Amino acid sequence: MSKFWSPEVRELTPYVPGEQPRERLIKLNTNENPYPPAPAVEAALRDFSADHLRRYPDPTSFALREALAEELGVDTAQVFVGNGSDEVLALAFQAFFRQPRPLSMPTISYSFYPVYCRLYGVERRTHPLDDQWRVDLDAFPEEAGGVIFANPNAPTGHGHGREAIARLLERITDSVVLVDEAYVDFGGESAAPLVERFPNLLVTGTFSKSRSLAGLRLGYAVGSRELIEGLERVKDSFNSYPVDSLASALGIASLGDHEHFDACREAVITTRERTRVRLETLGFQVLPSQTNFLLVSHPAFDAAQLFVGLRERGVLVRHFNTDALRDHLRISIGTDDEMDSLIEALESLCR
Ligand SMILES: *Cc1c(COP(=O)(O)O)cnc(C)c1O
C-alpha cells in the first residue's frame, strides 16, 4: 500500500496469471499450445523488415481486420482487434458494462471478469452452474446490465451450441451479451455467425491458444457495427496503436495457413481424449471438454497435494485456491510425450 496510489488503486485485486517458471518444467498450467505457430508465421517473421518499425502502425489495423473478417465470414467493419483478447475484454467492459444495472456472469468462469468489474466499478451478479457444471444460460435475467461468459467455459470445458446462444439472445435484447470464445477452436461451435441477427452480441477470440501465438498478444471481437464503434471510441481514447506492425503481419500470416491450424487443433483434441481415458483409469473424474485443457478431481487424493507432487516430478499444472475449485486441477493439453510424463507422475502419486 502506498500513499501515492490513487484511492481506487488501493482497492484493486489484480488477476494472477499462471506461473511462467524459470526452471525447465513440463508446462501444462496456462493452456498454451504445445505446437509451434504456422510455418507461414516463421516465414513472415523472417521477411519482416526492421525498417517498418520506423513508422507507426495503421491505427485501424485494417489489413488484419480484413483477414479476420474473411475468415469469420463478416464485414471488416464488424471486426475489432487488440493487444490480446484480455485487452479487448477490458475495452468492452468500459464500452458496454458500466451500466446502472449489474453485469451477470456464471459463478465459475474466467477469473479476469471480476477483476475488470473492480477496475471499472461494475457491479457483478453471479449465477451458479447447472448440476453438470455447464453454464446455466436460462439463469441470466432479462434485466441484466450485460452478460459475460466464456463458451466453451473456463476452467470447466463445456460449450453450448449456437442454437442455445441464439435462444439466450432472443430473450436478452436490451444489453450486451459477450461470449468469450478463447477455446472455441478445440471443438466448440462459434456464435460469430449470429452477429448479423443480434446487434447486442459481441464474440471475442484470441490467437493465443489455437494459433500458438500467446507471446504475440493478439485478440479480436466480432459484433454489429454499433458495438465495434463503441470499442473503437474507447480504444481511441486510450491507445491508438494497441496492435503493432509485426503482430499484424504475423497474425495475417497465421490466418492464411489453414492446414497447420487444422492439424494442430486436431492433434490437441486427439491427445485430450486419449488423456481423458488414461486419467479415468487412474480413478480421476474428468469433466467433458471442448477446450485444450481438462478439469479433473480425484475422490481419494487431495488436489493441492497432487499439484505439489506433480511439480516435484517436473510437471506444472494449475490449481485454483477457491472454494469452488479447490478439489480440482486444470491440466492443459501438451504433446503426447508431455502427457505420458504427466500420467507417469500421477501413477506414482495415486497409489
Ligand atoms: C486465455 C484466455 C483469454 C485471454 O487471451 P489473450 O488473448 O491471451 O489475452 C481470454 N479469455 C479466456 C477465457 C481465456 O482462457
Tab-separated table of C-alpha atoms and ligand atoms in Angstrom:
chain	number	residue	atom	x	y	z
A	1	MET	CA	0.000	0.000	0.000
A	2	SER	CA	1.393	3.401	-0.933
A	3	LYS	CA	0.111	6.877	-0.187
A	4	PHE	CA	0.966	7.750	-3.790
A	5	TRP	CA	-1.621	5.373	-5.225
A	6	SER	CA	-4.981	6.705	-6.383
A	7	PRO	CA	-7.707	5.645	-3.926
A	8	GLU	CA	-9.202	3.181	-6.450
A	9	VAL	CA	-5.831	1.511	-6.970
A	10	ARG	CA	-5.704	0.645	-3.267
A	11	GLU	CA	-8.942	-1.296	-3.747
A	12	LEU	CA	-7.829	-3.390	-6.748
A	13	THR	CA	-7.321	-7.173	-6.660
A	14	PRO	CA	-5.211	-7.847	-9.756
A	15	TYR	CA	-5.557	-11.027	-11.807
A	16	VAL	CA	-2.835	-13.603	-11.127
A	17	PRO	CA	-1.797	-15.348	-14.354
A	18	GLY	CA	-0.453	-18.911	-14.328
A	19	GLU	CA	3.220	-19.076	-13.456
A	20	GLN	CA	5.900	-18.824	-16.185
A	21	PRO	CA	8.578	-20.829	-14.350
A	22	ARG	CA	12.297	-20.192	-14.780
A	23	GLU	CA	13.280	-23.831	-14.421
A	24	ARG	CA	12.531	-26.433	-17.081
A	25	LEU	CA	9.166	-27.981	-16.306
A	26	ILE	CA	6.555	-29.706	-18.415
A	27	LYS	CA	4.275	-26.740	-18.605
A	28	LEU	CA	0.602	-27.673	-18.505
A	29	ASN	CA	-0.624	-24.678	-16.483
A	30	THR	CA	-1.594	-21.816	-18.834
A	31	ASN	CA	-3.332	-23.511	-21.781
A	32	GLU	CA	-0.609	-22.608	-24.238
A	33	ASN	CA	-0.410	-24.609	-27.443
A	34	PRO	CA	2.342	-27.277	-27.418
A	35	TYR	CA	2.887	-26.927	-31.181
A	36	PRO	CA	4.767	-24.101	-32.937
A	37	PRO	CA	2.939	-21.355	-34.876
A	38	ALA	CA	2.258	-21.959	-38.586
A	39	PRO	CA	5.291	-22.166	-40.924
A	40	ALA	CA	3.816	-19.115	-42.673
A	41	VAL	CA	4.323	-17.164	-39.425
A	42	GLU	CA	8.008	-18.095	-39.339
A	43	ALA	CA	8.371	-17.065	-42.972
A	44	ALA	CA	6.645	-13.721	-42.336
A	45	LEU	CA	8.915	-13.149	-39.334
A	46	ARG	CA	11.998	-13.779	-41.473
A	47	ASP	CA	10.713	-11.452	-44.213
A	48	PHE	CA	9.739	-8.631	-41.844
A	49	SER	CA	11.967	-5.603	-42.414
A	50	ALA	CA	13.171	-3.776	-39.302
A	51	ASP	CA	12.770	-0.562	-41.288
A	52	HIS	CA	8.954	-0.956	-40.994
A	53	LEU	CA	9.338	-0.231	-37.302
A	54	ARG	CA	10.284	3.384	-38.019
A	55	ARG	CA	6.651	4.127	-38.803
A	56	TYR	CA	3.583	3.956	-36.577
A	57	PRO	CA	1.340	1.037	-37.459
A	58	ASP	CA	-2.058	1.529	-39.111
A	59	PRO	CA	-4.219	2.731	-36.165
A	60	THR	CA	-7.234	0.882	-37.614
A	61	SER	CA	-5.314	-2.394	-38.245
A	62	PHE	CA	-7.291	-2.609	-41.463
A	63	ALA	CA	-5.367	-5.445	-43.137
A	64	LEU	CA	-5.554	-7.705	-40.088
A	65	ARG	CA	-9.246	-6.936	-39.587
A	66	GLU	CA	-9.889	-7.657	-43.256
A	67	ALA	CA	-8.144	-11.038	-42.996
A	68	LEU	CA	-10.130	-11.887	-39.854
A	69	ALA	CA	-13.395	-10.743	-41.443
A	70	GLU	CA	-12.804	-13.078	-44.362
A	71	GLU	CA	-12.035	-15.960	-42.007
A	72	LEU	CA	-15.166	-15.288	-39.922
A	73	GLY	CA	-17.480	-14.501	-42.844
A	74	VAL	CA	-18.381	-10.974	-41.704
A	75	ASP	CA	-17.724	-7.424	-42.856
A	76	THR	CA	-14.426	-5.732	-41.917
A	77	ALA	CA	-16.444	-3.060	-40.047
A	78	GLN	CA	-17.712	-5.831	-37.737
A	79	VAL	CA	-14.220	-6.753	-36.507
A	80	PHE	CA	-12.132	-5.136	-33.775
A	81	VAL	CA	-8.565	-6.151	-32.821
A	82	GLY	CA	-6.460	-5.556	-29.731
A	83	ASN	CA	-3.340	-6.433	-27.767
A	84	GLY	CA	-4.588	-9.863	-26.685
A	85	SER	CA	-8.234	-10.653	-26.018
A	86	ASP	CA	-7.721	-9.604	-22.389
A	87	GLU	CA	-7.324	-6.053	-23.666
A	88	VAL	CA	-10.357	-6.399	-25.938
A	89	LEU	CA	-12.347	-7.597	-22.911
A	90	ALA	CA	-11.139	-4.645	-20.826
A	91	LEU	CA	-12.228	-2.201	-23.541
A	92	ALA	CA	-15.590	-3.992	-23.772
A	93	PHE	CA	-16.141	-3.604	-20.011
A	94	GLN	CA	-15.585	0.154	-20.388
A	95	ALA	CA	-17.636	0.449	-23.548
A	96	PHE	CA	-20.690	-1.615	-22.536
A	97	PHE	CA	-20.831	-2.750	-18.928
A	98	ARG	CA	-20.560	0.479	-16.909
A	99	GLN	CA	-24.324	0.488	-16.511
A	100	PRO	CA	-26.721	1.218	-13.645
A	101	ARG	CA	-27.751	-2.474	-13.610
A	102	PRO	CA	-25.316	-5.269	-12.610
A	103	LEU	CA	-23.398	-7.443	-15.060
A	104	SER	CA	-24.444	-11.119	-14.993
A	105	MET	CA	-21.870	-13.904	-15.180
A	106	PRO	CA	-21.516	-17.541	-14.047
A	107	THR	CA	-20.087	-18.189	-10.564
A	108	ILE	CA	-17.313	-20.165	-12.268
A	109	SER	CA	-15.853	-18.637	-15.416
A	110	TYR	CA	-12.715	-16.766	-16.493
A	111	SER	CA	-11.359	-15.166	-13.334
A	112	PHE	CA	-10.365	-11.964	-15.119
A	113	TYR	CA	-14.042	-10.848	-15.316
A	114	PRO	CA	-14.348	-9.974	-11.596
A	115	VAL	CA	-11.008	-8.143	-11.828
A	116	TYR	CA	-12.335	-5.894	-14.603
A	117	CYS	CA	-15.525	-5.338	-12.587
A	118	ARG	CA	-13.406	-3.878	-9.786
A	119	LEU	CA	-11.240	-1.832	-12.119
A	120	TYR	CA	-14.237	-0.252	-13.860
A	121	GLY	CA	-16.613	-0.114	-10.896
A	122	VAL	CA	-19.061	-2.567	-12.473
A	123	GLU	CA	-21.452	-4.304	-10.096
A	124	ARG	CA	-21.489	-8.071	-10.563
A	125	ARG	CA	-24.238	-10.643	-10.235
A	126	THR	CA	-23.251	-14.328	-10.350
A	127	HIS	CA	-25.322	-17.363	-11.320
A	128	PRO	CA	-24.437	-20.971	-10.338
A	129	LEU	CA	-23.561	-23.565	-12.982
A	130	ASP	CA	-26.119	-26.351	-13.513
A	131	ASP	CA	-25.740	-29.788	-11.890
A	132	GLN	CA	-23.365	-30.915	-14.644
A	133	TRP	CA	-21.176	-27.827	-14.319
A	134	ARG	CA	-22.467	-26.221	-17.512
A	135	VAL	CA	-23.190	-22.500	-17.782
A	136	ASP	CA	-26.897	-22.089	-16.986
A	137	LEU	CA	-27.995	-19.797	-19.814
A	138	ASP	CA	-31.592	-19.691	-18.526
A	139	ALA	CA	-30.391	-18.115	-15.272
A	140	PHE	CA	-29.275	-14.843	-16.896
A	141	PRO	CA	-32.056	-12.302	-16.293
A	142	GLU	CA	-33.646	-10.132	-18.998
A	143	GLU	CA	-32.992	-7.005	-16.931
A	144	ALA	CA	-29.197	-7.612	-16.688
A	145	GLY	CA	-26.921	-4.646	-17.392
A	146	GLY	CA	-24.945	-7.090	-19.552
A	147	VAL	CA	-23.966	-10.759	-19.669
A	148	ILE	CA	-20.487	-12.281	-19.987
A	149	PHE	CA	-19.270	-15.872	-20.039
A	150	ALA	CA	-16.673	-17.991	-21.781
A	151	ASN	CA	-18.017	-20.536	-24.295
A	152	PRO	CA	-16.629	-23.162	-24.051
A	153	ASN	CA	-16.354	-22.136	-20.435
A	154	ALA	CA	-13.096	-21.934	-18.499
A	155	PRO	CA	-11.944	-23.728	-16.471
A	156	THR	CA	-14.803	-26.229	-16.822
A	157	GLY	CA	-14.525	-27.026	-20.557
A	158	HIS	CA	-18.190	-27.330	-21.549
A	159	GLY	CA	-19.513	-25.348	-24.501
A	160	HIS	CA	-23.079	-24.552	-25.586
A	161	GLY	CA	-24.044	-24.824	-29.267
A	162	ARG	CA	-25.034	-21.865	-31.440
A	163	GLU	CA	-28.746	-22.621	-31.105
A	164	ALA	CA	-28.603	-22.305	-27.313
A	165	ILE	CA	-26.809	-18.954	-27.620
A	166	ALA	CA	-29.447	-17.792	-30.126
A	167	ARG	CA	-32.211	-18.663	-27.630
A	168	LEU	CA	-30.436	-16.594	-24.966
A	169	LEU	CA	-30.220	-13.664	-27.391
A	170	GLU	CA	-33.901	-13.904	-28.255
A	171	ARG	CA	-34.576	-13.300	-24.568
A	172	ILE	CA	-31.889	-10.744	-23.669
A	173	THR	CA	-32.144	-7.875	-26.103
A	174	ASP	CA	-31.544	-4.737	-24.001
A	175	SER	CA	-27.894	-5.183	-23.053
A	176	VAL	CA	-24.678	-6.578	-24.480
A	177	VAL	CA	-24.106	-10.343	-24.322
A	178	LEU	CA	-20.360	-11.025	-24.550
A	179	VAL	CA	-19.374	-14.579	-25.499
A	180	ASP	CA	-15.653	-15.180	-24.921
A	181	GLU	CA	-14.565	-17.855	-27.423
A	182	ALA	CA	-10.905	-18.217	-26.412
A	183	TYR	CA	-11.224	-22.031	-26.725
A	184	VAL	CA	-13.803	-22.458	-29.476
A	185	ASP	CA	-11.371	-23.971	-31.994
A	186	PHE	CA	-10.907	-27.125	-29.896
A	187	GLY	CA	-14.389	-28.489	-30.524
A	188	GLY	CA	-16.852	-25.714	-29.696
A	189	GLU	CA	-19.351	-24.050	-32.020
A	190	SER	CA	-18.810	-20.347	-32.657
A	191	ALA	CA	-21.650	-17.875	-32.135
A	192	ALA	CA	-19.990	-15.428	-34.558
A	193	PRO	CA	-22.488	-16.117	-37.398
A	194	LEU	CA	-25.225	-14.775	-35.068
A	195	VAL	CA	-23.868	-11.213	-35.039
A	196	GLU	CA	-25.911	-10.416	-38.173
A	197	ARG	CA	-29.122	-11.299	-36.338
A	198	PHE	CA	-28.388	-9.883	-32.877
A	199	PRO	CA	-26.974	-6.342	-32.615
A	200	ASN	CA	-26.182	-6.850	-28.890
A	201	LEU	CA	-23.928	-9.916	-29.388
A	202	LEU	CA	-20.172	-9.461	-29.040
A	203	VAL	CA	-17.951	-12.504	-29.637
A	204	THR	CA	-14.278	-12.339	-28.632
A	205	GLY	CA	-11.436	-14.596	-29.726
A	206	THR	CA	-7.683	-14.916	-29.386
A	207	PHE	CA	-4.600	-16.001	-31.340
A	208	SER	CA	-3.046	-17.221	-28.060
A	209	LYS	CA	-4.439	-20.746	-27.799
A	210	SER	CA	-5.378	-22.403	-31.112
A	211	ARG	CA	-2.883	-20.328	-33.161
A	212	SER	CA	0.087	-20.850	-30.810
A	213	LEU	CA	0.734	-17.099	-30.551
A	214	ALA	CA	0.287	-16.289	-26.855
A	215	GLY	CA	3.544	-14.295	-26.886
A	216	LEU	CA	2.437	-12.101	-29.781
A	217	ARG	CA	-0.630	-10.672	-27.956
A	218	LEU	CA	-3.455	-10.630	-30.491
A	219	GLY	CA	-7.155	-10.798	-29.755
A	220	TYR	CA	-10.319	-9.725	-31.534
A	221	ALA	CA	-14.017	-9.067	-31.250
A	222	VAL	CA	-16.818	-9.574	-33.764
A	223	GLY	CA	-20.132	-7.790	-33.494
A	224	SER	CA	-22.546	-5.317	-35.012
A	225	ARG	CA	-21.120	-2.065	-36.374
A	226	GLU	CA	-22.518	-0.159	-33.403
A	227	LEU	CA	-20.730	-2.392	-30.896
A	228	ILE	CA	-17.458	-2.239	-32.838
A	229	GLU	CA	-17.766	1.546	-32.966
A	230	GLY	CA	-18.229	1.589	-29.179
A	231	LEU	CA	-14.988	-0.369	-28.755
A	232	GLU	CA	-13.170	1.963	-31.178
A	233	ARG	CA	-14.310	5.008	-29.206
A	234	VAL	CA	-12.792	3.616	-26.008
A	235	LYS	CA	-9.629	2.388	-27.746
A	236	ASP	CA	-9.033	5.750	-29.407
A	237	SER	CA	-9.418	7.444	-26.041
A	238	PHE	CA	-6.735	5.223	-24.523
A	239	ASN	CA	-4.168	3.926	-27.053
A	240	SER	CA	-4.390	4.477	-30.803
A	241	TYR	CA	-1.952	1.658	-31.615
A	242	PRO	CA	-2.619	-1.433	-29.484
A	243	VAL	CA	-1.567	-3.781	-32.316
A	244	ASP	CA	1.996	-3.268	-33.537
A	245	SER	CA	3.032	-3.776	-37.165
A	246	LEU	CA	4.908	-7.017	-36.503
A	247	ALA	CA	1.952	-8.565	-34.668
A	248	SER	CA	-0.311	-7.517	-37.533
A	249	ALA	CA	1.908	-9.118	-40.191
A	250	LEU	CA	2.290	-12.372	-38.241
A	251	GLY	CA	-1.412	-12.531	-37.418
A	252	ILE	CA	-2.291	-12.246	-41.108
A	253	ALA	CA	0.235	-14.985	-41.941
A	254	SER	CA	-1.301	-17.255	-39.300
A	255	LEU	CA	-4.815	-16.754	-40.680
A	256	GLY	CA	-3.615	-17.819	-44.140
A	257	ASP	CA	-2.327	-21.227	-43.026
A	258	HIS	CA	-5.411	-23.423	-42.652
A	259	GLU	CA	-3.579	-26.717	-42.984
A	260	HIS	CA	-1.306	-26.163	-39.997
A	261	PHE	CA	-4.180	-24.710	-37.945
A	262	ASP	CA	-6.394	-27.744	-38.513
A	263	ALA	CA	-3.577	-30.250	-37.949
A	264	CYS	CA	-2.657	-28.669	-34.590
A	265	ARG	CA	-6.139	-28.430	-33.200
A	266	GLU	CA	-6.927	-31.991	-34.277
A	267	ALA	CA	-3.730	-33.192	-32.586
A	268	VAL	CA	-4.716	-31.400	-29.363
A	269	ILE	CA	-8.230	-32.886	-29.475
A	270	THR	CA	-6.904	-36.423	-30.077
A	271	THR	CA	-4.387	-36.117	-27.221
A	272	ARG	CA	-7.078	-34.660	-24.955
A	273	GLU	CA	-9.399	-37.626	-25.438
A	274	ARG	CA	-6.558	-40.125	-25.004
A	275	THR	CA	-5.512	-38.352	-21.798
A	276	ARG	CA	-9.083	-38.345	-20.504
A	277	VAL	CA	-9.312	-42.139	-20.783
A	278	ARG	CA	-5.970	-42.629	-19.013
A	279	LEU	CA	-6.940	-40.239	-16.204
A	280	GLU	CA	-10.244	-42.047	-15.728
A	281	THR	CA	-8.345	-45.335	-15.492
A	282	LEU	CA	-6.407	-43.781	-12.593
A	283	GLY	CA	-9.691	-43.005	-10.851
A	284	PHE	CA	-9.979	-39.319	-11.778
A	285	GLN	CA	-13.290	-37.674	-12.505
A	286	VAL	CA	-12.834	-35.740	-15.727
A	287	LEU	CA	-15.314	-33.155	-16.965
A	288	PRO	CA	-16.156	-33.363	-20.696
A	289	SER	CA	-14.047	-30.776	-22.529
A	290	GLN	CA	-14.296	-28.868	-25.800
A	291	THR	CA	-11.089	-26.989	-24.987
A	292	ASN	CA	-7.323	-27.602	-24.748
A	293	PHE	CA	-7.500	-28.459	-21.046
A	294	LEU	CA	-9.160	-30.933	-18.694
A	295	LEU	CA	-10.623	-30.112	-15.282
A	296	VAL	CA	-10.159	-33.137	-13.056
A	297	SER	CA	-10.635	-34.268	-9.473
A	298	HIS	CA	-9.831	-37.465	-7.613
A	299	PRO	CA	-12.136	-38.849	-4.904
A	300	ALA	CA	-9.174	-40.231	-2.920
A	301	PHE	CA	-6.415	-37.659	-3.374
A	302	ASP	CA	-6.181	-34.008	-2.408
A	303	ALA	CA	-5.758	-31.733	-5.448
A	304	ALA	CA	-3.375	-29.312	-3.706
A	305	GLN	CA	-1.122	-32.222	-2.703
A	306	LEU	CA	-1.223	-33.674	-6.209
A	307	PHE	CA	-0.233	-30.240	-7.536
A	308	VAL	CA	2.835	-30.203	-5.272
A	309	GLY	CA	3.709	-33.824	-6.070
A	310	LEU	CA	3.474	-33.170	-9.801
A	311	ARG	CA	5.660	-30.112	-9.514
A	312	GLU	CA	8.305	-32.133	-7.659
A	313	ARG	CA	8.199	-34.542	-10.591
A	314	GLY	CA	8.688	-31.731	-13.104
A	315	VAL	CA	5.080	-31.267	-14.226
A	316	LEU	CA	3.333	-27.938	-13.699
A	317	VAL	CA	-0.489	-27.850	-13.767
A	318	ARG	CA	-2.953	-25.265	-12.399
A	319	HIS	CA	-4.626	-25.389	-9.008
A	320	PHE	CA	-7.139	-22.656	-8.134
A	321	ASN	CA	-7.336	-21.963	-4.433
A	322	THR	CA	-11.033	-21.041	-4.368
A	323	ASP	CA	-13.892	-22.778	-2.557
A	324	ALA	CA	-15.485	-23.962	-5.800
A	325	LEU	CA	-12.305	-25.291	-7.425
A	326	ARG	CA	-10.063	-26.351	-4.541
A	327	ASP	CA	-10.722	-30.057	-5.256
A	328	HIS	CA	-9.770	-29.767	-8.908
A	329	LEU	CA	-6.720	-29.486	-11.120
A	330	ARG	CA	-6.771	-27.878	-14.536
A	331	ILE	CA	-4.425	-29.675	-16.893
A	332	SER	CA	-3.523	-28.116	-20.260
A	333	ILE	CA	-3.134	-30.500	-23.189
A	334	GLY	CA	0.505	-30.796	-24.268
A	335	THR	CA	2.172	-33.155	-26.729
A	336	ASP	CA	1.655	-36.909	-26.370
A	337	ASP	CA	5.109	-37.178	-24.785
A	338	GLU	CA	4.288	-34.499	-22.229
A	339	MET	CA	1.025	-36.206	-21.359
A	340	ASP	CA	2.898	-39.530	-20.965
A	341	SER	CA	5.095	-37.818	-18.362
A	342	LEU	CA	2.022	-36.427	-16.604
A	343	ILE	CA	0.373	-39.846	-16.449
A	344	GLU	CA	3.589	-41.470	-15.256
A	345	ALA	CA	3.904	-38.909	-12.459
A	346	LEU	CA	0.260	-39.386	-11.467
A	347	GLU	CA	0.684	-43.167	-11.440
A	348	SER	CA	3.406	-42.779	-8.834
A	349	LEU	CA	1.337	-40.281	-6.801
A	350	CYS	CA	-2.035	-42.069	-6.886
A	351	ARG	CA	-1.205	-45.372	-5.273
B	1	LIG	C1	-6.609	-17.243	-22.399
B	1	LIG	C2	-7.942	-16.582	-22.257
B	1	LIG	C3	-8.160	-15.260	-22.652
B	1	LIG	C4	-7.027	-14.320	-22.955
B	1	LIG	O1	-6.402	-14.485	-24.105
B	1	LIG	P1	-5.280	-13.454	-24.584
B	1	LIG	O2	-5.700	-13.203	-25.984
B	1	LIG	O3	-4.001	-14.199	-24.462
B	1	LIG	O4	-5.322	-12.214	-23.748
B	1	LIG	C5	-9.440	-14.735	-22.607
B	1	LIG	N1	-10.468	-15.467	-22.150
B	1	LIG	C6	-10.311	-16.725	-21.718
B	1	LIG	C7	-11.476	-17.480	-21.216
B	1	LIG	C8	-9.036	-17.303	-21.749
B	1	LIG	O5	-8.860	-18.531	-21.267
